[in-house]
Amino acid sequence: MLQRIRERISPTDVVMWLIGGGLMFMVVWGSIATLIKGTYTTRHWIDFVIFGLAQGSVYALIATGYTMVYGVLRMINFAHGEVFMSGPYTAYFVAAYFYRNDFLEAQPILCLGVIFLVSMAVSVTIAFFLERIAYRPLRGAPRLIPLITAIGASFFLQYLFRGLYGSSFQAYPDIPMLEGHWVIAGIRILKFQAVVIVAAVMLMFALYSFVMKSRIGKAIRSVSEDKEASALMGIDVDKMISMTFVVGGAAAGAAGVLYAIMFKQVHFFMGFIPGIKAFTAAVLGGIGNIPGAMLGGIFLGLVESVGPSLFLDGLGIVAPYQLKDAIAFTMLVMVLIFRPTGFLGERLAVKKA
Amino acid sequence: MNQDQSPWRYAVNIGLIGALTVVMLALIGMVAAFNKRDIIYKVVTMGDTLLLLTAVFLSFLAAKKAGRDQTLTAIGTAILTGVITAAGIALLVAVGQLINLRMMFINASPALYQILTFYFGPKLGIPLVLLGGVLSGLFAGVLYLAPPMLRKTLITALSSVMIAGVLQDMLRPVISLWGPLAKINLFLFAANGLAFKGAVGLFVLVALLVYGWGRKGSTVKSKVVGLPAGQQRTLKIATMLAIVFVLLVLPKILGLFLSEVLTIVGLYVLLGLGLNIVVGFAGLLDLGYVAFFAVGSYVVAVLTSPELGFFSMGFWSALPFVMAAGILSGVLLGVPVVKSFGFWSCPTGCGRGSAAPRASAKFPISA
């Protein structure tokens, strides 16, 4: 009996379970302590949740790009964070132009539409050429090579934009329409957060229905199932891979504008952290799975926003909000240890790898 | 690129890439920054060289696509590529005159346009830029069609002139340490960059050397190959010993700065060798590999710190302990990563690499 248990459980597993259990215990203990202490009122929690939803929906939009590219190419596009950065950074100049000419006050919706379109167009262009120049020549190379290329491309794009637009933080102009707050059913909600959540959900819905319903979406899904068979069925595999990058780039560009509306600034390095977070979100949801990425993104945003106050405040940690990144990445490591396929992933990541 | 593409089509494609490249180089500020350094004093700057190299290289590729048999096509495609590349700059200058690009691209300054038009202003500058494209295309085409011997000589001589110009700040102090030979400096270098006579002299010298080696090199090589096995081994060992001797002497010759550069090179070589074991032999892309680098430097800092009192030790006696610490952390962190999630070691390693410095920052050595 003991022999059999010893065979099935390796010492590494025991250590892993101990770490996981310890962390779980800390989380539960911290939450209970925080709730008993009662520093935060219900309104605080609601604010945290709304902010988490807004941030999470932006992560979710970026994460779809990661997950779709992983689906068709089985590689992680580490340069996706830079695709995300390129759009809003370029659209900033359009926004600043509108602001100087007072268009932004006169025609806010039109201006926002143009900003979105510019941002998406730039991100799509960058994503398209990224695939064309950096990844297509490496089709069929060992999987390590595109991965390292992606890291290189990421640095290249970062410093390209640093050279083009300068290395300072640029403040996105305020949009008067999005200042202030609404009260819905007794809940105070900041206007820009509401707009970000609604826009992100609409975009996610559009993206999901595009992938599920349209002809191109069908072709993309078939390529991600089996490249050879799709080629035999008359699908242009290269074109569909390009399309995947285009769709992912569009989502990233739109997410970038939402991010800029939320945090009111752009910078050449702004893609790195959201990119890593969105990658975490994609892994959390099960990489290769679009609803999973969306779910993972929103979950990650919520945990990041609620987590520091809930888990850490009760443990007596000062300024817990600085540790939100630690919470996000600890969650990534935990998910990878205990459920490497993510929440919704059916495929075995290890087997495919 | 597919094989059946016509060379002209290819030339246009590659020329567009070239145009994009040069416009990008100009707009990210590389041309303006490099322009401060002359390669040949008051003749060619590094910024010009950057643009020229792009045009020449791409034109060379275009000529290569046409093939050696079609002389006219090769030269024609090369010129076409060169012109399209130059047209990128011309377009940038023209657009820059109409719109103030500086609102968006911070480097699109009047100084940049001055550099790009060879200080002649846009009216005269744009045709000149296009002419420059034609000339560089022509040069690349002729270079491609030239006999291999001549091409090799030309390329090596030109690149050594360029390297001497780029690395002048390193070469000058080194040469000045050579006693009577330090007069070379006066011949070779001017205030900023190579002197014209120095550049020509260097070009001729290197060209003669390469040409001479090209004619005699094969006979020397065949002589070496013809040697009996025992003597070949002695020759190999002698070469190795010579290299080791040079490496040992180098810090004396090169002075402080270059020795430090070489030390960093050595560090990277060592890191690369280690990573090669993980990535190359084990097939794991371990992005957290530098964490062990951090562990090593941290442990050596702790062990050699005078605050340890009795236990404080010198660098060499600390070295084995540092290696042991590196091995230990490698085993501790590596085993679970490999066992539990194969491919996913890469993102976790990523997290570990960024976590290690923070972890060590939590335990500062000074009390």
JSON list of N, CA and C in Angstrom, two decimals, chain B residues 141-190:
[
{"chain": "B", "resi": 141, "resn": "GLY", "atom": "N", "xyz": [25.85, 46.73, -58.31]},
{"chain": "B", "resi": 141, "resn": "GLY", "atom": "CA", "xyz": [25.76, 45.88, -59.49]},
{"chain": "B", "resi": 141, "resn": "GLY", "atom": "C", "xyz": [27.14, 45.51, -60.00]},
{"chain": "B", "resi": 142, "resn": "VAL", "atom": "N", "xyz": [28.02, 46.51, -60.10]},
{"chain": "B", "resi": 142, "resn": "VAL", "atom": "CA", "xyz": [29.38, 46.26, -60.59]},
{"chain": "B", "resi": 142, "resn": "VAL", "atom": "C", "xyz": [30.11, 45.33, -59.63]},
{"chain": "B", "resi": 143, "resn": "LEU", "atom": "N", "xyz": [29.89, 45.58, -58.33]},
{"chain": "B", "resi": 143, "resn": "LEU", "atom": "CA", "xyz": [30.53, 44.75, -57.31]},
{"chain": "B", "resi": 143, "resn": "LEU", "atom": "C", "xyz": [30.12, 43.30, -57.48]},
{"chain": "B", "resi": 144, "resn": "TYR", "atom": "N", "xyz": [28.81, 43.11, -57.80]},
{"chain": "B", "resi": 144, "resn": "TYR", "atom": "CA", "xyz": [28.34, 41.73, -57.94]},
{"chain": "B", "resi": 144, "resn": "TYR", "atom": "C", "xyz": [28.95, 41.08, -59.18]},
{"chain": "B", "resi": 145, "resn": "LEU", "atom": "N", "xyz": [29.06, 41.87, -60.24]},
{"chain": "B", "resi": 145, "resn": "LEU", "atom": "CA", "xyz": [29.54, 41.29, -61.49]},
{"chain": "B", "resi": 145, "resn": "LEU", "atom": "C", "xyz": [31.05, 41.14, -61.54]},
{"chain": "B", "resi": 146, "resn": "ALA", "atom": "N", "xyz": [31.76, 41.82, -60.64]},
{"chain": "B", "resi": 146, "resn": "ALA", "atom": "CA", "xyz": [33.22, 41.77, -60.65]},
{"chain": "B", "resi": 146, "resn": "ALA", "atom": "C", "xyz": [33.69, 40.35, -60.34]},
{"chain": "B", "resi": 147, "resn": "PRO", "atom": "N", "xyz": [34.88, 39.97, -60.80]},
{"chain": "B", "resi": 147, "resn": "PRO", "atom": "CA", "xyz": [35.40, 38.64, -60.47]},
{"chain": "B", "resi": 147, "resn": "PRO", "atom": "C", "xyz": [35.55, 38.49, -58.96]},
{"chain": "B", "resi": 148, "resn": "PRO", "atom": "N", "xyz": [35.34, 37.26, -58.45]},
{"chain": "B", "resi": 148, "resn": "PRO", "atom": "CA", "xyz": [35.28, 37.05, -56.99]},
{"chain": "B", "resi": 148, "resn": "PRO", "atom": "C", "xyz": [36.51, 37.58, -56.26]},
{"chain": "B", "resi": 149, "resn": "MET", "atom": "N", "xyz": [37.66, 37.41, -56.85]},
{"chain": "B", "resi": 149, "resn": "MET", "atom": "CA", "xyz": [38.90, 37.85, -56.22]},
{"chain": "B", "resi": 149, "resn": "MET", "atom": "C", "xyz": [38.86, 39.34, -55.93]},
{"chain": "B", "resi": 150, "resn": "LEU", "atom": "N", "xyz": [38.46, 40.11, -56.96]},
{"chain": "B", "resi": 150, "resn": "LEU", "atom": "CA", "xyz": [38.42, 41.57, -56.86]},
{"chain": "B", "resi": 150, "resn": "LEU", "atom": "C", "xyz": [37.37, 41.98, -55.84]},
{"chain": "B", "resi": 151, "resn": "ARG", "atom": "N", "xyz": [36.20, 41.27, -55.89]},
{"chain": "B", "resi": 151, "resn": "ARG", "atom": "CA", "xyz": [35.11, 41.63, -54.99]},
{"chain": "B", "resi": 151, "resn": "ARG", "atom": "C", "xyz": [35.52, 41.46, -53.54]},
{"chain": "B", "resi": 152, "resn": "LYS", "atom": "N", "xyz": [36.18, 40.30, -53.30]},
{"chain": "B", "resi": 152, "resn": "LYS", "atom": "CA", "xyz": [36.60, 40.02, -51.93]},
{"chain": "B", "resi": 152, "resn": "LYS", "atom": "C", "xyz": [37.57, 41.09, -51.44]},
{"chain": "B", "resi": 153, "resn": "THR", "atom": "N", "xyz": [38.52, 41.43, -52.31]},
{"chain": "B", "resi": 153, "resn": "THR", "atom": "CA", "xyz": [39.51, 42.44, -51.94]},
{"chain": "B", "resi": 153, "resn": "THR", "atom": "C", "xyz": [38.84, 43.76, -51.63]},
{"chain": "B", "resi": 154, "resn": "LEU", "atom": "N", "xyz": [37.93, 44.18, -52.53]},
{"chain": "B", "resi": 154, "resn": "LEU", "atom": "CA", "xyz": [37.25, 45.47, -52.36]},
{"chain": "B", "resi": 154, "resn": "LEU", "atom": "C", "xyz": [36.46, 45.50, -51.06]},
{"chain": "B", "resi": 155, "resn": "ILE", "atom": "N", "xyz": [35.64, 44.44, -50.84]},
{"chain": "B", "resi": 155, "resn": "ILE", "atom": "CA", "xyz": [34.76, 44.43, -49.66]},
{"chain": "B", "resi": 155, "resn": "ILE", "atom": "C", "xyz": [35.59, 44.45, -48.39]},
{"chain": "B", "resi": 156, "resn": "THR", "atom": "N", "xyz": [36.65, 43.60, -48.36]},
{"chain": "B", "resi": 156, "resn": "THR", "atom": "CA", "xyz": [37.45, 43.57, -47.13]},
{"chain": "B", "resi": 156, "resn": "THR", "atom": "C", "xyz": [38.12, 44.91, -46.89]},
{"chain": "B", "resi": 157, "resn": "ALA", "atom": "N", "xyz": [38.68, 45.51, -47.95]},
{"chain": "B", "resi": 157, "resn": "ALA", "atom": "CA", "xyz": [39.40, 46.77, -47.76]},
{"chain": "B", "resi": 157, "resn": "ALA", "atom": "C", "xyz": [38.44, 47.87, -47.30]},
{"chain": "B", "resi": 158, "resn": "LEU", "atom": "N", "xyz": [37.27, 47.93, -47.98]},
{"chain": "B", "resi": 158, "resn": "LEU", "atom": "CA", "xyz": [36.30, 48.96, -47.60]},
{"chain": "B", "resi": 158, "resn": "LEU", "atom": "C", "xyz": [35.83, 48.77, -46.17]},
{"chain": "B", "resi": 159, "resn": "SER", "atom": "N", "xyz": [35.55, 47.51, -45.81]},
{"chain": "B", "resi": 159, "resn": "SER", "atom": "CA", "xyz": [35.03, 47.32, -44.44]},
{"chain": "B", "resi": 159, "resn": "SER", "atom": "C", "xyz": [36.12, 47.59, -43.42]},
{"chain": "B", "resi": 160, "resn": "SER", "atom": "N", "xyz": [37.39, 47.33, -43.75]},
{"chain": "B", "resi": 160, "resn": "SER", "atom": "CA", "xyz": [38.40, 47.65, -42.73]},
{"chain": "B", "resi": 160, "resn": "SER", "atom": "C", "xyz": [38.55, 49.16, -42.58]},
{"chain": "B", "resi": 161, "resn": "VAL", "atom": "N", "xyz": [38.41, 49.91, -43.66]},
{"chain": "B", "resi": 161, "resn": "VAL", "atom": "CA", "xyz": [38.42, 51.37, -43.53]},
{"chain": "B", "resi": 161, "resn": "VAL", "atom": "C", "xyz": [37.27, 51.82, -42.63]},
{"chain": "B", "resi": 162, "resn": "MET", "atom": "N", "xyz": [36.10, 51.21, -42.89]},
{"chain": "B", "resi": 162, "resn": "MET", "atom": "CA", "xyz": [34.92, 51.60, -42.10]},
{"chain": "B", "resi": 162, "resn": "MET", "atom": "C", "xyz": [35.13, 51.26, -40.63]},
{"chain": "B", "resi": 163, "resn": "ILE", "atom": "N", "xyz": [35.65, 50.05, -40.37]},
{"chain": "B", "resi": 163, "resn": "ILE", "atom": "CA", "xyz": [35.84, 49.64, -38.97]},
{"chain": "B", "resi": 163, "resn": "ILE", "atom": "C", "xyz": [36.84, 50.56, -38.29]},
{"chain": "B", "resi": 164, "resn": "ALA", "atom": "N", "xyz": [37.92, 50.89, -39.02]},
{"chain": "B", "resi": 164, "resn": "ALA", "atom": "CA", "xyz": [38.92, 51.78, -38.43]},
{"chain": "B", "resi": 164, "resn": "ALA", "atom": "C", "xyz": [38.30, 53.13, -38.11]},
{"chain": "B", "resi": 165, "resn": "GLY", "atom": "N", "xyz": [37.37, 53.59, -38.98]},
{"chain": "B", "resi": 165, "resn": "GLY", "atom": "CA", "xyz": [36.73, 54.86, -38.72]},
{"chain": "B", "resi": 165, "resn": "GLY", "atom": "C", "xyz": [35.78, 54.80, -37.54]},
{"chain": "B", "resi": 166, "resn": "VAL", "atom": "N", "xyz": [35.00, 53.70, -37.49]},
{"chain": "B", "resi": 166, "resn": "VAL", "atom": "CA", "xyz": [34.00, 53.59, -36.42]},
{"chain": "B", "resi": 166, "resn": "VAL", "atom": "C", "xyz": [34.68, 53.41, -35.07]},
{"chain": "B", "resi": 167, "resn": "LEU", "atom": "N", "xyz": [35.73, 52.59, -35.05]},
{"chain": "B", "resi": 167, "resn": "LEU", "atom": "CA", "xyz": [36.37, 52.27, -33.77]},
{"chain": "B", "resi": 167, "resn": "LEU", "atom": "C", "xyz": [37.54, 53.19, -33.45]},
{"chain": "B", "resi": 168, "resn": "GLN", "atom": "N", "xyz": [37.58, 54.39, -34.05]},
{"chain": "B", "resi": 168, "resn": "GLN", "atom": "CA", "xyz": [38.75, 55.25, -33.87]},
{"chain": "B", "resi": 168, "resn": "GLN", "atom": "C", "xyz": [39.06, 55.52, -32.40]},
{"chain": "B", "resi": 169, "resn": "ASP", "atom": "N", "xyz": [38.01, 55.68, -31.58]},
{"chain": "B", "resi": 169, "resn": "ASP", "atom": "CA", "xyz": [38.26, 56.01, -30.18]},
{"chain": "B", "resi": 169, "resn": "ASP", "atom": "C", "xyz": [38.94, 54.87, -29.44]},
{"chain": "B", "resi": 170, "resn": "MET", "atom": "N", "xyz": [38.76, 53.65, -29.93]},
{"chain": "B", "resi": 170, "resn": "MET", "atom": "CA", "xyz": [39.43, 52.53, -29.29]},
{"chain": "B", "resi": 170, "resn": "MET", "atom": "C", "xyz": [40.82, 52.33, -29.89]},
{"chain": "B", "resi": 171, "resn": "LEU", "atom": "N", "xyz": [40.94, 52.53, -31.18]},
{"chain": "B", "resi": 171, "resn": "LEU", "atom": "CA", "xyz": [42.22, 52.24, -31.82]},
{"chain": "B", "resi": 171, "resn": "LEU", "atom": "C", "xyz": [43.27, 53.27, -31.46]},
{"chain": "B", "resi": 172, "resn": "ARG", "atom": "N", "xyz": [42.85, 54.55, -31.40]},
{"chain": "B", "resi": 172, "resn": "ARG", "atom": "CA", "xyz": [43.83, 55.62, -31.20]},
{"chain": "B", "resi": 172, "resn": "ARG", "atom": "C", "xyz": [44.64, 55.44, -29.91]},
{"chain": "B", "resi": 173, "resn": "PRO", "atom": "N", "xyz": [43.98, 55.28, -28.76]},
{"chain": "B", "resi": 173, "resn": "PRO", "atom": "CA", "xyz": [44.79, 55.12, -27.53]},
{"chain": "B", "resi": 173, "resn": "PRO", "atom": "C", "xyz": [45.64, 53.88, -27.55]},
{"chain": "B", "resi": 174, "resn": "VAL", "atom": "N", "xyz": [45.14, 52.81, -28.17]},
{"chain": "B", "resi": 174, "resn": "VAL", "atom": "CA", "xyz": [45.91, 51.57, -28.22]},
{"chain": "B", "resi": 174, "resn": "VAL", "atom": "C", "xyz": [47.17, 51.78, -29.04]},
{"chain": "B", "resi": 175, "resn": "ILE", "atom": "N", "xyz": [47.03, 52.42, -30.21]},
{"chain": "B", "resi": 175, "resn": "ILE", "atom": "CA", "xyz": [48.20, 52.62, -31.07]},
{"chain": "B", "resi": 175, "resn": "ILE", "atom": "C", "xyz": [49.19, 53.56, -30.37]},
{"chain": "B", "resi": 176, "resn": "SER", "atom": "N", "xyz": [48.66, 54.52, -29.61]},
{"chain": "B", "resi": 176, "resn": "SER", "atom": "CA", "xyz": [49.56, 55.49, -28.97]},
{"chain": "B", "resi": 176, "resn": "SER", "atom": "C", "xyz": [50.44, 54.82, -27.92]},
{"chain": "B", "resi": 177, "resn": "LEU", "atom": "N", "xyz": [50.07, 53.60, -27.50]},
{"chain": "B", "resi": 177, "resn": "LEU", "atom": "CA", "xyz": [50.90, 52.89, -26.51]},
{"chain": "B", "resi": 177, "resn": "LEU", "atom": "C", "xyz": [52.07, 52.17, -27.15]},
{"chain": "B", "resi": 178, "resn": "TRP", "atom": "N", "xyz": [52.16, 52.18, -28.47]},
{"chain": "B", "resi": 178, "resn": "TRP", "atom": "CA", "xyz": [53.13, 51.32, -29.14]},
{"chain": "B", "resi": 178, "resn": "TRP", "atom": "C", "xyz": [54.51, 51.97, -29.34]},
{"chain": "B", "resi": 179, "resn": "GLY", "atom": "N", "xyz": [54.81, 52.98, -28.58]},
{"chain": "B", "resi": 179, "resn": "GLY", "atom": "CA", "xyz": [56.14, 53.58, -28.67]},
{"chain": "B", "resi": 179, "resn": "GLY", "atom": "C", "xyz": [56.36, 54.29, -30.00]},
{"chain": "B", "resi": 180, "resn": "PRO", "atom": "N", "xyz": [57.43, 53.92, -30.69]},
{"chain": "B", "resi": 180, "resn": "PRO", "atom": "CA", "xyz": [57.75, 54.63, -31.94]},
{"chain": "B", "resi": 180, "resn": "PRO", "atom": "C", "xyz": [56.65, 54.47, -33.00]},
{"chain": "B", "resi": 181, "resn": "LEU", "atom": "N", "xyz": [55.92, 53.35, -32.91]},
{"chain": "B", "resi": 181, "resn": "LEU", "atom": "CA", "xyz": [54.87, 53.12, -33.92]},
{"chain": "B", "resi": 181, "resn": "LEU", "atom": "C", "xyz": [53.69, 54.07, -33.75]},
{"chain": "B", "resi": 182, "resn": "ALA", "atom": "N", "xyz": [53.68, 54.82, -32.65]},
{"chain": "B", "resi": 182, "resn": "ALA", "atom": "CA", "xyz": [52.54, 55.70, -32.38]},
{"chain": "B", "resi": 182, "resn": "ALA", "atom": "C", "xyz": [52.37, 56.75, -33.45]},
{"chain": "B", "resi": 183, "resn": "LYS", "atom": "N", "xyz": [53.39, 56.92, -34.28]},
{"chain": "B", "resi": 183, "resn": "LYS", "atom": "CA", "xyz": [53.27, 57.91, -35.37]},
{"chain": "B", "resi": 183, "resn": "LYS", "atom": "C", "xyz": [52.19, 57.52, -36.37]},
{"chain": "B", "resi": 184, "resn": "ILE", "atom": "N", "xyz": [51.84, 56.21, -36.36]},
{"chain": "B", "resi": 184, "resn": "ILE", "atom": "CA", "xyz": [50.75, 55.76, -37.24]},
{"chain": "B", "resi": 184, "resn": "ILE", "atom": "C", "xyz": [49.51, 56.62, -37.03]},
{"chain": "B", "resi": 185, "resn": "ASN", "atom": "N", "xyz": [49.26, 56.95, -35.77]},
{"chain": "B", "resi": 185, "resn": "ASN", "atom": "CA", "xyz": [48.09, 57.76, -35.44]},
{"chain": "B", "resi": 185, "resn": "ASN", "atom": "C", "xyz": [48.04, 59.02, -36.27]},
{"chain": "B", "resi": 186, "resn": "LEU", "atom": "N", "xyz": [49.19, 59.69, -36.36]},
{"chain": "B", "resi": 186, "resn": "LEU", "atom": "CA", "xyz": [49.23, 60.97, -37.06]},
{"chain": "B", "resi": 186, "resn": "LEU", "atom": "C", "xyz": [48.89, 60.79, -38.53]},
{"chain": "B", "resi": 187, "resn": "PHE", "atom": "N", "xyz": [49.36, 59.66, -39.07]},
{"chain": "B", "resi": 187, "resn": "PHE", "atom": "CA", "xyz": [49.09, 59.40, -40.48]},
{"chain": "B", "resi": 187, "resn": "PHE", "atom": "C", "xyz": [47.63, 59.02, -40.69]},
{"chain": "B", "resi": 188, "resn": "LEU", "atom": "N", "xyz": [47.12, 58.15, -39.77]},
{"chain": "B", "resi": 188, "resn": "LEU", "atom": "CA", "xyz": [45.83, 57.51, -39.99]},
{"chain": "B", "resi": 188, "resn": "LEU", "atom": "C", "xyz": [44.67, 58.44, -39.64]},
{"chain": "B", "resi": 189, "resn": "PHE", "atom": "N", "xyz": [44.77, 59.12, -38.51]},
{"chain": "B", "resi": 189, "resn": "PHE", "atom": "CA", "xyz": [43.58, 59.80, -38.00]},
{"chain": "B", "resi": 189, "resn": "PHE", "atom": "C", "xyz": [43.70, 61.31, -38.08]},
{"chain": "B", "resi": 190, "resn": "ALA", "atom": "N", "xyz": [42.54, 61.94, -38.31]},
{"chain": "B", "resi": 190, "resn": "ALA", "atom": "CA", "xyz": [42.46, 63.40, -38.24]},
{"chain": "B", "resi": 190, "resn": "ALA", "atom": "C", "xyz": [41.69, 63.73, -36.96]}
]
